[in-house]
Amino acid sequence: MLDQMTLYPIADDVLFAPGGKVVIRTYGVAPATGGASGKEPVTVSYRTWVTGIRDQPRYWHWGHFEDAATGHRKVLEWLTGRGPQPAQALA
């Protein structure tokens, strides 16, 4: 599956806690080829994944690069207790 998509890293952070570590990664995700002929523009979707928290991995979808960068920062603030839990951005 990963060989069929291209990942564009935006931000990576790791928080260390007594129970282990929490990893926050924000990427742009696009198909490996553009359309059927490979020449059409490729749509990039943006996601933030958080792994290492007790209940389950969490993720957010963002509509644009700027939303993803800001969203990553808001997720980091939420996990460190400096802000509310972020909401999904509208695509």
Short mmCIF file of C-alpha atoms in Angstrom, two decimals:
data_model
loop_
_atom_site.label_atom_id
_atom_site.label_comp_id
_atom_site.label_asym_id
_atom_site.label_seq_id
_atom_site.Cartn_x
_atom_site.Cartn_y
_atom_site.Cartn_z
CA MET A 1 0.00 0.00 0.00
CA LEU A 2 2.78 2.47 0.85
CA ASP A 3 4.35 1.83 -2.54
CA GLN A 4 1.14 3.22 -4.10
CA MET A 5 1.34 6.60 -2.35
CA THR A 6 3.78 9.42 -1.84
CA LEU A 7 4.27 10.92 1.63
CA TYR A 8 5.32 14.55 2.03
CA PRO A 9 6.59 15.09 5.60
CA ILE A 10 5.49 18.37 7.17
CA ALA A 11 6.34 17.98 10.87
CA ASP A 12 7.48 15.26 13.30
CA ASP A 13 7.64 15.52 17.08
CA VAL A 14 8.25 13.05 19.90
CA LEU A 15 7.13 13.58 23.50
CA PHE A 16 8.67 11.47 26.24
CA ALA A 17 6.48 10.54 29.21
CA PRO A 18 6.82 8.13 32.15
CA GLY A 19 4.75 5.50 30.29
CA GLY A 20 6.71 5.72 27.04
CA LYS A 21 6.79 8.07 24.10
CA VAL A 22 4.12 9.77 22.01
CA VAL A 23 4.88 10.38 18.33
CA ILE A 24 3.13 13.15 16.37
CA ARG A 25 3.59 13.09 12.59
CA THR A 26 1.97 15.29 9.97
CA TYR A 27 2.22 14.32 6.31
CA GLY A 28 0.76 15.18 2.96
CA VAL A 29 -0.45 11.99 1.27
CA ALA A 30 -0.90 11.59 -2.48
CA PRO A 31 -1.12 8.74 -4.99
CA ALA A 32 2.28 7.67 -6.34
CA THR A 33 1.20 8.60 -9.88
CA GLY A 34 -0.97 11.43 -11.11
CA GLY A 35 -4.20 10.15 -12.64
CA ALA A 36 -4.50 7.48 -15.30
CA SER A 37 -1.92 8.99 -17.66
CA GLY A 38 0.40 10.20 -14.92
CA LYS A 39 0.09 13.82 -16.12
CA GLU A 40 -3.02 15.04 -14.29
CA PRO A 41 -2.56 17.12 -11.14
CA VAL A 42 -2.38 15.08 -7.96
CA THR A 43 -4.63 15.86 -5.00
CA VAL A 44 -2.77 15.89 -1.70
CA SER A 45 -4.60 15.17 1.55
CA TYR A 46 -3.01 16.18 4.84
CA ARG A 47 -3.10 14.12 8.02
CA THR A 48 -1.71 14.22 11.53
CA TRP A 49 -1.20 10.88 13.30
CA VAL A 50 -0.58 10.50 17.02
CA THR A 51 0.65 7.14 18.30
CA GLY A 52 1.66 6.04 21.78
CA ILE A 53 -1.33 7.32 23.76
CA ARG A 54 -3.16 4.75 25.85
CA ASP A 55 -6.62 4.54 24.36
CA GLN A 56 -5.78 4.35 20.63
CA PRO A 57 -3.95 6.08 17.83
CA ARG A 58 -5.61 9.37 16.95
CA TYR A 59 -5.58 11.21 13.67
CA TRP A 60 -6.80 14.44 12.11
CA HIS A 61 -7.47 15.34 8.49
CA TRP A 62 -6.61 18.78 7.14
CA GLY A 63 -7.72 20.46 3.93
CA HIS A 64 -4.60 22.46 3.07
CA PHE A 65 -0.89 22.63 3.87
CA GLU A 66 -1.34 25.71 6.09
CA ASP A 67 -4.13 23.98 8.05
CA ALA A 68 -1.89 20.92 8.51
CA ALA A 69 1.04 22.95 9.83
CA THR A 70 -1.20 24.90 12.23
CA GLY A 71 -3.10 21.73 13.19
CA HIS A 72 0.14 19.91 14.04
CA ARG A 73 1.09 22.74 16.39
CA LYS A 74 -2.39 22.67 18.00
CA VAL A 75 -2.19 18.89 18.52
CA LEU A 76 1.20 19.34 20.19
CA GLU A 77 -0.23 22.08 22.44
CA TRP A 78 -3.18 19.83 23.36
CA LEU A 79 -0.92 16.90 24.25
CA THR A 80 1.28 19.10 26.45
CA GLY A 81 -1.73 20.62 28.25
CA ARG A 82 -1.40 24.09 26.72
CA GLY A 83 -4.58 24.10 24.64
CA PRO A 84 -7.89 22.39 23.84
CA GLN A 85 -8.22 19.27 21.70
CA PRO A 86 -8.13 20.38 18.05
CA ALA A 87 -11.11 19.89 15.76
CA GLN A 88 -10.92 18.58 12.21
CA ALA A 89 -10.31 21.24 9.58
CA LEU A 90 -12.85 21.49 6.79
CA ALA A 91 -11.52 20.27 3.44
#
